[in-house]
Short mmCIF file of C-alpha atoms in Angstrom, two decimals:
data_model
loop_
_atom_site.label_atom_id
_atom_site.label_comp_id
_atom_site.label_asym_id
_atom_site.label_seq_id
_atom_site.Cartn_x
_atom_site.Cartn_y
_atom_site.Cartn_z
CA MET A 194 1.16 51.77 -12.27
CA LYS A 195 0.19 53.73 -9.03
CA LEU A 196 -0.91 57.62 -10.56
CA PHE A 197 -2.42 58.30 -7.51
CA SER A 198 1.23 57.83 -4.67
CA ASN A 199 2.98 60.10 -3.52
CA ASN A 200 6.09 58.73 -4.24
CA LYS A 201 8.10 60.05 -6.01
CA GLY A 202 9.96 58.42 -9.75
CA ILE A 203 8.69 55.34 -11.63
CA VAL A 204 9.74 51.84 -10.62
CA ILE A 205 9.52 49.97 -14.37
CA PRO A 206 9.53 46.41 -13.18
CA GLU A 207 11.33 43.72 -15.18
CA MET A 208 8.81 42.02 -15.47
CA THR A 209 4.71 41.60 -14.85
CA ARG A 210 3.62 40.25 -11.97
CA GLY A 211 2.11 37.40 -13.78
CA GLU A 212 5.76 36.05 -15.47
CA ALA A 213 6.77 36.30 -12.73
CA MET A 214 4.21 34.23 -10.86
CA ALA A 215 5.14 31.53 -13.87
CA CYS A 216 8.02 30.52 -13.73
CA LYS A 217 9.53 28.37 -12.26
CA PRO A 218 11.75 26.96 -9.86
CA LEU A 219 14.88 24.47 -10.39
CA LYS A 220 16.90 23.08 -7.72
CA ASN A 221 20.68 23.77 -7.77
CA ARG A 222 21.69 20.12 -7.99
CA ASP A 223 25.53 20.74 -5.76
CA ILE A 224 23.27 20.53 -2.89
CA THR A 225 22.63 17.70 -0.07
CA GLU A 226 19.05 17.27 1.06
CA ASN A 227 18.59 14.89 3.96
CA ARG A 228 15.63 14.56 5.75
CA LYS A 229 14.87 13.97 8.80
CA ASP A 230 12.68 11.50 11.07
CA ASP A 231 10.05 14.51 11.74
CA GLY A 232 10.28 14.30 7.77
CA LEU A 233 11.68 17.59 7.58
CA VAL A 234 14.32 18.81 4.82
CA MET A 235 17.44 19.70 6.24
CA LEU A 236 19.94 21.45 3.23
CA SER A 237 23.44 21.51 3.13
CA TYR A 238 25.09 24.12 0.41
CA PRO A 239 28.42 24.88 -0.01
CA LEU A 240 28.84 28.46 0.94
CA ARG A 241 29.75 31.27 -2.21
CA LEU A 242 32.51 33.74 -0.89
CA LYS A 243 33.42 36.40 -2.12
CA PRO A 244 37.46 35.92 -3.39
CA LEU A 245 37.99 37.76 -0.38
CA PHE A 246 36.60 36.44 2.08
CA ALA A 247 36.81 32.65 0.93
CA ASP A 248 40.81 33.25 1.01
CA VAL A 249 41.19 34.33 4.31
CA ALA A 250 38.49 31.43 4.75
CA LYS A 251 41.24 28.97 3.31
CA LYS A 252 43.99 30.75 5.91
CA PHE A 253 41.26 30.10 8.90
CA GLY A 254 41.43 26.53 7.19
CA MET A 255 37.29 26.32 7.15
CA TRP A 256 38.31 24.86 3.47
CA LYS A 257 38.66 21.59 3.92
CA ASP A 258 39.98 18.66 1.29
CA GLY A 259 39.48 22.55 -1.44
CA ASN A 260 36.41 22.45 -0.64
CA PRO A 261 33.99 25.40 0.25
CA PRO A 262 32.56 25.28 3.37
CA ILE A 263 29.00 23.93 3.89
CA LYS A 264 26.26 25.77 5.19
CA ARG A 265 22.82 24.45 6.40
CA LEU A 266 19.12 25.39 6.15
CA GLU A 267 17.26 23.02 8.42
CA LEU A 268 13.61 23.61 5.81
CA ASP A 269 10.33 23.63 8.81
CA GLU A 270 7.20 21.36 7.74
CA MET A 271 6.64 25.09 5.03
CA GLY A 272 9.39 25.04 3.90
CA THR A 273 9.53 21.14 3.50
CA LEU A 274 6.02 21.89 0.83
CA VAL A 275 7.31 23.96 0.05
CA TRP A 276 10.85 22.35 -1.34
CA ASP A 277 8.94 19.56 -2.53
CA MET A 278 7.13 20.13 -4.61
CA ILE A 279 10.46 22.50 -6.31
CA ASP A 280 11.25 20.39 -9.29
CA GLY A 281 11.20 22.44 -12.04
CA LYS A 282 7.86 21.96 -13.69
CA ASN A 283 6.01 23.13 -11.22
CA SER A 284 5.22 27.09 -11.25
CA VAL A 285 5.32 29.17 -8.61
CA ARG A 286 1.89 30.52 -8.67
CA LYS A 287 1.49 26.32 -8.98
CA ILE A 288 3.22 25.85 -5.65
CA ALA A 289 2.06 29.06 -4.22
CA ALA A 290 -1.76 27.71 -4.19
CA GLY A 291 -0.75 23.94 -3.13
CA PHE A 292 0.73 25.24 -0.38
CA ALA A 293 -2.60 27.64 0.69
CA LYS A 294 -4.72 24.51 -0.44
CA LYS A 295 -2.72 22.85 1.83
CA TYR A 296 -3.07 24.94 5.30
CA GLN A 297 -5.94 26.58 3.89
CA VAL A 298 -4.73 30.48 3.45
CA LEU A 299 -6.06 33.02 0.79
CA PRO A 300 -4.24 32.69 -2.69
CA ARG A 301 -2.52 35.65 -2.41
CA GLU A 302 -0.91 35.70 1.24
CA ALA A 303 0.31 31.93 -0.17
CA GLU A 304 2.18 33.42 -3.20
CA VAL A 305 3.33 36.79 -0.88
CA ALA A 306 4.27 34.55 1.17
CA THR A 307 6.43 31.32 -1.28
CA ALA A 308 7.79 34.01 -3.72
CA SER A 309 9.28 35.13 -0.76
CA PHE A 310 10.32 31.69 -0.01
CA LEU A 311 11.71 30.77 -2.98
CA ARG A 312 13.25 34.29 -3.59
CA ASP A 313 15.57 33.72 0.14
CA LEU A 314 16.32 29.78 -1.40
CA GLY A 315 16.86 31.72 -4.63
CA LYS A 316 19.54 34.64 -2.97
CA ARG A 317 21.96 31.58 -1.15
CA GLY A 318 22.08 29.39 -4.39
CA LEU A 319 20.31 26.76 -3.53
CA ILE A 320 17.26 27.30 -6.34
CA ALA A 321 17.39 28.84 -9.90
CA PHE A 322 14.20 29.92 -11.81
CA SER A 323 13.60 29.42 -15.11
CA ASN A 324 11.42 31.40 -17.46
CA ASN A 325 9.85 29.57 -20.43
CA LYS A 326 9.61 33.37 -22.60
CA ASN A 327 13.43 33.88 -22.03
CA GLY A 328 15.08 30.79 -21.00
CA THR A 329 16.74 29.25 -18.01
CA LYS A 330 17.88 32.84 -15.34
CA MET B 124 -18.74 37.34 -12.87
CA ASP B 125 -18.81 37.05 -9.09
CA PHE B 126 -18.09 39.74 -6.94
CA LYS B 127 -17.09 40.33 -3.46
CA ASN B 128 -17.81 43.62 -0.77
CA ILE B 129 -14.38 45.91 -0.40
CA ALA B 130 -14.59 47.89 3.23
CA TRP B 131 -11.85 50.49 4.02
CA ASP B 132 -10.85 52.96 5.80
CA GLY B 133 -14.26 54.93 5.34
CA ILE B 134 -15.44 52.92 1.92
CA SER B 135 -17.37 50.29 0.74
CA PHE B 136 -17.99 48.70 -3.27
CA ASP B 137 -17.89 46.15 -4.68
CA ALA B 138 -15.13 44.26 -7.33
CA PRO B 139 -14.81 40.75 -9.39
CA SER B 140 -14.22 38.38 -6.64
CA ASN B 141 -11.04 37.60 -9.26
CA PHE B 142 -9.62 41.23 -8.10
CA GLU B 143 -7.20 41.44 -5.20
CA VAL B 144 -6.22 44.08 -3.52
CA SER B 145 -2.36 44.19 -3.89
CA GLY B 146 -1.76 48.28 -2.28
CA ILE B 147 -3.33 49.33 0.99
CA ASP B 148 -2.84 52.83 3.09
CA LYS B 149 -4.75 55.10 5.08
CA ARG B 150 -7.49 56.26 2.26
CA PHE B 151 -6.04 54.19 -0.82
CA LEU B 152 -6.46 50.76 -2.16
CA GLN B 153 -5.20 49.27 -5.11
CA LEU B 154 -6.93 46.26 -6.78
CA ASP B 155 -5.30 43.41 -9.60
CA ASN B 156 -6.55 40.95 -11.49
CA GLY B 157 -3.82 38.54 -10.69
CA GLU B 158 -0.85 40.46 -13.38
CA GLN B 159 -1.18 43.30 -12.79
CA PRO B 160 -2.87 45.98 -10.94
CA CYS B 161 -5.42 47.89 -12.68
CA ILE B 162 -7.49 49.57 -10.31
CA GLU B 163 -6.38 52.56 -8.03
CA LEU B 164 -9.31 54.37 -5.69
CA ARG B 165 -7.64 57.14 -3.93
CA TRP B 166 -9.98 59.52 -0.95
CA TYR B 167 -9.76 62.32 0.85
CA ASP B 168 -11.77 64.80 2.92
CA ALA B 169 -12.25 67.84 0.98
CA GLY B 170 -14.61 70.28 3.24
CA ARG B 171 -17.33 71.81 2.55
CA THR B 172 -15.04 74.19 0.48
CA TYR B 173 -14.85 72.20 -3.09
CA LYS B 174 -13.96 73.15 -6.16
CA GLU B 175 -13.57 70.55 -8.31
CA LYS B 176 -11.83 72.42 -11.25
CA THR B 177 -8.88 73.65 -9.24
CA TYR B 178 -8.77 69.75 -6.92
CA PHE B 179 -8.77 69.05 -10.86
CA ARG B 180 -6.06 71.30 -11.88
CA GLN B 181 -3.85 70.43 -7.98
CA LEU B 182 -4.07 66.93 -8.98
CA ALA B 183 -2.93 66.76 -12.71
CA LYS B 184 0.18 69.62 -11.16
CA LYS B 185 1.02 66.47 -8.90
CA ILE B 186 0.75 63.77 -10.26
CA GLU B 187 2.97 66.13 -13.62
CA SER B 188 5.81 66.69 -11.06
CA ALA B 189 5.94 63.36 -9.54
CA SER B 190 6.00 61.29 -12.16
CA GLY B 191 5.99 62.63 -15.57
CA LEU B 192 2.54 62.09 -16.94
CA LYS B 193 0.13 64.71 -18.64
CA ILE B 194 -3.66 63.79 -17.36
CA GLU B 195 -5.32 65.24 -19.30
CA SER B 196 -9.49 65.99 -18.49
CA THR B 197 -12.02 64.17 -21.31
CA VAL B 198 -15.43 63.11 -21.67
CA LEU B 199 -17.14 60.07 -19.48
CA PRO B 200 -17.50 57.21 -21.14
CA ALA B 201 -21.10 56.42 -21.77
CA SER B 202 -21.00 53.16 -19.32
CA TRP B 203 -20.10 55.07 -16.54
CA LYS B 204 -23.09 58.45 -16.65
CA THR B 205 -25.61 56.13 -15.09
CA PRO B 206 -23.93 54.53 -11.77
CA LEU B 207 -22.43 58.44 -11.06
CA LYS B 208 -24.92 60.73 -12.33
CA LYS B 209 -25.38 61.63 -7.99
CA TYR B 210 -21.92 62.95 -7.85
CA ASN B 211 -20.88 65.82 -10.55
CA THR B 212 -18.05 63.82 -12.34
CA THR B 213 -14.19 65.10 -13.76
CA ALA B 214 -13.36 62.86 -15.94
CA PHE B 215 -10.39 61.73 -17.08
CA TYR B 216 -7.39 59.77 -19.19
CA TRP B 217 -3.35 59.40 -19.18
CA GLN B 218 -1.51 57.48 -21.57
CA SER B 219 2.10 57.00 -21.01
CA ASP B 220 4.75 54.63 -23.33
CA LEU B 221 3.89 51.73 -21.04
CA ASP B 222 0.72 51.73 -20.56
CA THR B 223 -2.76 54.04 -20.29
CA GLY B 224 -5.85 54.66 -17.74
CA ARG B 225 -8.13 56.70 -17.12
CA GLY B 226 -10.47 57.50 -14.02
CA VAL B 227 -12.78 60.07 -13.10
CA MET B 228 -13.52 62.18 -10.03
CA PHE B 229 -15.90 62.86 -7.97
CA TYR B 230 -16.76 64.82 -4.98
CA CYS B 231 -19.17 63.23 -2.55
CA LYS B 232 -21.10 66.19 -0.22
CA ASN B 233 -22.44 64.26 2.41
CA SER B 234 -19.51 62.41 3.39
CA SER B 235 -16.78 65.85 2.30
CA LYS B 236 -15.24 63.08 0.25
CA VAL B 237 -13.26 63.70 -2.65
CA MET B 238 -12.91 60.02 -5.18
CA LEU B 239 -10.51 59.30 -7.27
CA ILE B 240 -10.89 55.91 -8.94
CA GLN B 241 -8.34 55.38 -11.95
CA PHE B 242 -8.60 51.73 -14.53
CA ILE B 243 -5.23 51.49 -15.56
CA GLY B 244 -4.59 49.22 -18.49
CA LYS B 245 -6.59 48.37 -22.24
CA CYS B 246 -10.35 49.10 -21.51
CA ASP B 247 -11.55 45.34 -21.86
CA GLU B 248 -15.15 44.39 -21.10
CA GLN B 249 -14.35 43.02 -18.26
CA ILE B 250 -12.33 46.37 -16.67
CA ASP B 251 -16.09 47.93 -18.23
CA ASN B 252 -18.27 45.76 -15.66
CA ALA B 253 -16.21 45.84 -13.33
CA ALA B 254 -16.50 50.15 -13.13
CA VAL B 255 -19.83 50.22 -13.39
CA THR B 256 -20.58 47.25 -10.60
CA LEU B 257 -17.40 48.98 -9.34
CA PHE B 258 -19.14 53.15 -9.07
CA ASN B 259 -22.83 51.15 -8.49
CA SER B 260 -21.58 50.02 -5.22
CA LEU B 261 -19.74 52.50 -4.27
CA LYS B 262 -20.71 53.55 -0.37
CA PHE B 263 -19.18 56.25 1.85
CA HIS B 264 -19.38 55.47 5.44
CA ASN B 265 -21.62 57.30 6.99
CA PRO B 266 -19.76 58.33 11.14
CA GLU B 267 -22.86 58.07 12.46
CA ALA B 268 -23.47 54.34 12.06
CA ASP B 269 -21.05 51.48 12.40
CA GLN B 270 -19.30 51.03 9.89
CA LEU B 271 -18.10 48.16 7.98
CA TRP B 272 -14.57 47.44 7.87
CA SER B 273 -13.65 43.85 4.74
CA ILE B 274 -10.56 43.56 3.18
CA TYR B 275 -9.20 39.80 2.53
CA ASP B 276 -10.64 38.04 4.89
CA MET B 277 -11.35 40.07 7.74
CA LYS B 278 -14.79 40.85 8.74
CA ALA B 279 -15.97 43.64 11.23
CA THR B 280 -18.59 45.72 12.22
CA LEU B 281 -17.29 48.10 14.91
CA PRO B 282 -18.76 52.17 15.85
CA GLY B 283 -18.53 54.54 13.06
CA SER B 284 -16.80 57.25 15.71
CA MET B 285 -13.55 54.98 15.68
CA THR B 286 -10.87 55.80 12.81
CA LEU B 287 -7.31 54.12 11.64
CA GLU B 288 -4.58 53.89 13.28
CA SER B 289 -2.27 51.84 11.67
CA PHE B 290 -2.74 48.11 9.84
CA GLU B 291 -0.19 44.91 8.79
CA PHE B 292 -1.07 42.84 6.15
CA LYS B 293 1.50 40.09 6.05
CA PRO B 294 1.70 36.85 5.37
CA GLY B 295 0.64 35.03 8.18
CA ARG B 296 -0.31 37.94 10.52
CA PHE B 297 -2.84 40.91 10.09
CA ASN B 298 -3.52 43.50 12.72
CA ILE B 299 -5.98 46.52 12.27
CA SER B 300 -5.73 49.32 14.91
CA LEU B 301 -8.47 52.67 15.75
CA THR B 302 -9.08 54.46 17.48
CA ASP B 303 -11.24 57.46 18.80
CA GLN B 304 -11.10 59.24 21.72
CA THR B 305 -11.61 56.85 24.56
CA GLU B 306 -10.65 53.67 23.14
CA THR B 307 -8.52 51.42 20.38
CA ILE B 308 -9.55 48.47 18.82
CA ASP B 309 -7.36 45.44 17.82
CA LEU B 310 -8.10 43.36 15.42
CA TYR B 311 -5.66 39.94 14.65
CA ARG B 312 -5.91 37.48 12.48
CA PHE B 313 -3.58 34.62 12.49
CA SER B 314 -3.36 31.48 9.66
CA PRO B 315 -2.37 28.78 9.46
CA ALA B 316 -3.42 28.35 13.22
CA ASP B 317 -2.73 24.65 13.38
CA VAL B 318 0.73 25.13 11.93
CA ILE B 319 1.03 27.94 14.73
CA LEU B 320 -0.72 25.33 17.79
CA LYS B 321 2.06 22.64 16.64
CA ASP B 322 4.33 23.41 18.79
CA CYS B 323 2.32 25.37 21.33
CA THR B 324 -1.45 26.54 23.43
CA LEU B 325 -3.57 28.77 21.80
CA GLY B 326 -2.17 30.21 26.18
CA GLU B 327 1.12 29.93 25.30
CA PHE B 328 0.80 31.18 21.83
CA SER B 329 -1.81 34.52 23.41
CA ARG B 330 0.77 35.12 26.15
CA LYS B 331 2.98 35.70 24.22
CA LEU B 332 1.85 37.49 21.14
CA PHE B 333 0.21 40.78 24.12
CA LYS B 334 3.30 39.64 27.18
CA GLU B 335 3.83 43.94 26.26
CA GLU B 336 0.15 44.52 26.91
CA ILE B 337 -0.12 41.60 29.30
CA LYS B 338 2.30 43.48 32.12
CA ASN B 339 1.56 46.97 31.44
CA LEU B 340 -1.78 46.59 31.77
CA GLY B 341 -1.62 44.00 34.48
CA LEU B 342 -4.30 41.16 32.84
CA SER B 343 -5.19 37.66 34.78
CA ARG B 344 -5.80 34.68 31.16
CA ALA B 345 -8.83 32.33 31.96
CA GLU B 346 -9.09 29.59 29.57
CA LEU B 347 -11.66 27.93 28.24
CA GLU B 348 -12.95 26.25 25.20
CA TYR B 349 -15.66 27.82 23.44
CA GLU B 350 -17.82 25.87 20.28
CA LYS B 351 -14.80 24.09 18.30
CA GLY B 352 -11.46 26.16 19.49
CA SER B 353 -10.50 27.55 22.41
CA THR B 354 -11.06 30.80 23.93
CA CYS B 355 -9.05 32.44 26.06
CA MET B 356 -9.45 35.21 28.05
CA TYR B 357 -7.44 37.96 29.85
CA GLY B 358 -9.18 41.04 32.10
CA GLN B 359 -8.29 43.17 34.82
CA GLU B 360 -9.08 41.40 38.62
CA LYS B 361 -8.19 44.81 39.61
CA GLU B 362 -8.53 48.78 39.24
CA PRO B 363 -5.77 50.59 37.93
CA SER B 364 -3.36 52.49 39.35
CA THR B 365 -4.38 56.22 41.41
CA ALA B 366 -1.20 57.22 39.00
CA ARG B 367 -2.41 55.22 36.05
CA LEU B 368 -6.12 56.25 36.27
CA ALA B 369 -4.31 60.28 36.77
CA LEU B 370 -2.38 60.16 33.46
CA SER B 371 -5.55 58.98 31.90
CA LYS B 372 -7.62 62.03 32.39
CA ILE B 373 -4.56 64.44 31.22
CA SER B 374 -3.04 62.45 28.59
CA SER B 375 -5.68 61.57 25.65
CA LYS B 376 -3.51 58.72 24.45
CA SER B 377 -2.97 57.38 27.61
CA ARG B 378 -5.40 53.59 28.11
CA PRO B 379 -4.94 53.05 31.39
CA TYR B 380 -8.22 49.03 30.91
CA GLY B 381 -7.71 46.40 28.65
CA GLN B 382 -9.06 43.58 27.65
CA ILE B 383 -7.82 40.62 25.72
CA GLU B 384 -9.52 37.73 23.76
CA VAL B 385 -8.44 35.02 21.81
CA ARG B 386 -9.88 32.60 19.65
CA TYR B 387 -8.67 29.75 17.90
CA THR B 388 -11.45 28.94 14.61
CA GLU B 389 -10.73 25.09 13.98
CA GLU B 390 -13.17 25.17 10.87
CA SER B 391 -11.76 28.44 9.33
CA ASN B 392 -8.18 27.56 10.34
CA ARG B 393 -7.48 30.49 12.29
CA ILE B 394 -6.64 32.52 15.32
CA LEU B 395 -8.36 35.28 16.25
CA ALA B 396 -7.95 38.10 18.86
CA VAL B 397 -9.57 41.52 19.15
CA MET B 398 -7.28 43.65 22.06
CA VAL B 399 -9.82 46.77 23.57
CA ARG B 400 -7.66 49.08 25.82
CA SER B 401 -9.27 52.08 26.64
CA ARG B 402 -9.77 55.80 29.41
CA ARG B 403 -12.40 53.93 30.62
CA GLN B 404 -13.87 50.98 32.79
CA ILE B 405 -15.17 47.76 29.94
CA ALA B 406 -17.41 46.31 29.75
CA GLU B 407 -16.89 42.50 31.00
CA ASP B 408 -18.71 41.04 27.38
CA ARG B 409 -16.72 43.87 25.38
CA ALA B 410 -14.70 42.24 23.71
CA LYS B 411 -16.78 39.53 23.18
CA ASN B 412 -19.66 41.65 21.67
CA ILE B 413 -16.91 42.90 19.64
CA PHE B 414 -16.90 38.82 18.07
CA LYS B 415 -20.02 38.80 17.36
CA GLN B 416 -19.24 41.24 14.16
CA TYR B 417 -16.03 39.99 13.38
CA GLU B 418 -15.41 37.19 11.24
CA ILE B 419 -13.07 35.34 8.53
CA ILE B 420 -15.02 35.18 5.89
CA GLN B 421 -13.99 32.30 3.18
#
């Protein structure tokens, strides 16, 4: 608790930092993973649209054979390393430690970078997180 | 237990090496143990007219209105008494539904600073050892001597007259900017260097990074090998324009002279950079001399 903070109001986190770092990311089975010649990963995944936008997309012919439009995401070297470590068994902490070791960055720096990247993948629906305490989220 | 030194914005202290800075601001630090925040430090300039009771009352009132927590003064824990004997202390504690904490407020006469330190959570042996070590090692910076800055993996000793202007600690990019009446020094640190320099040279990277400064200060570049890495130096071949020199005499913020040095060190896999901007002509080896006391802690 930031007792000496100038910010008013208390924000109570849903889980502690330690609990968040212990979560295990899982890949979405609906995504297609292609490895390019340089070893980098290209992800193809169905675009998640709200019903209103989905109707518009259908009218404009973006919906092909009843399937939503496919979006592609090209990962860089560091993204590919993190992606390859996602297997449902490695926790965020373990992935960050692997990242820190490979790139000689500070453990905390790797944790922040990895968590931010995983959060972004989660927002796109490419991964989910499993929490041993509460079951899959 | 292993300890590491942390030096930031006028203070320095030792903390357990498994504790890491998780919150940082001007005159504020928060440390966590990997799980949750456990130590917070805040310090203020209090002038020479510090009144302990008034200050504590104001603090308690401020915290109560901001967070609803009631701060109560208490007896200083026995293990804290010896390391804090040179200060007039006010110990305090607070308790909420979710957490508990205790801390101490004291005044350093030599530096005219009020220090607030609190330890969050249950006071176990680890926290108590951390507290005693912190109090024993706590030093307030003397403005007449050089000042140590040691945060994350950056360590630098810079003139004591310089104050913190801005800072940035983002993954891969750290920057500390210090300034005084005549000079502004920027320290940079980038990582991982091998990834950054995979598709570009250090020269290209630094030219892109300091594009604005190179243009505004009229800097030209020299690239050379330095020990195991490589170095790029930027300096001024020509004097700044008369208009810029005249402006620097009127405005204290104007710094027409500049110098940049960027180094890649293979061993630490980091790129370090020093940028000096000044109202006066800069010695040719200024950035190089700063680099003598600017390093990466591994």
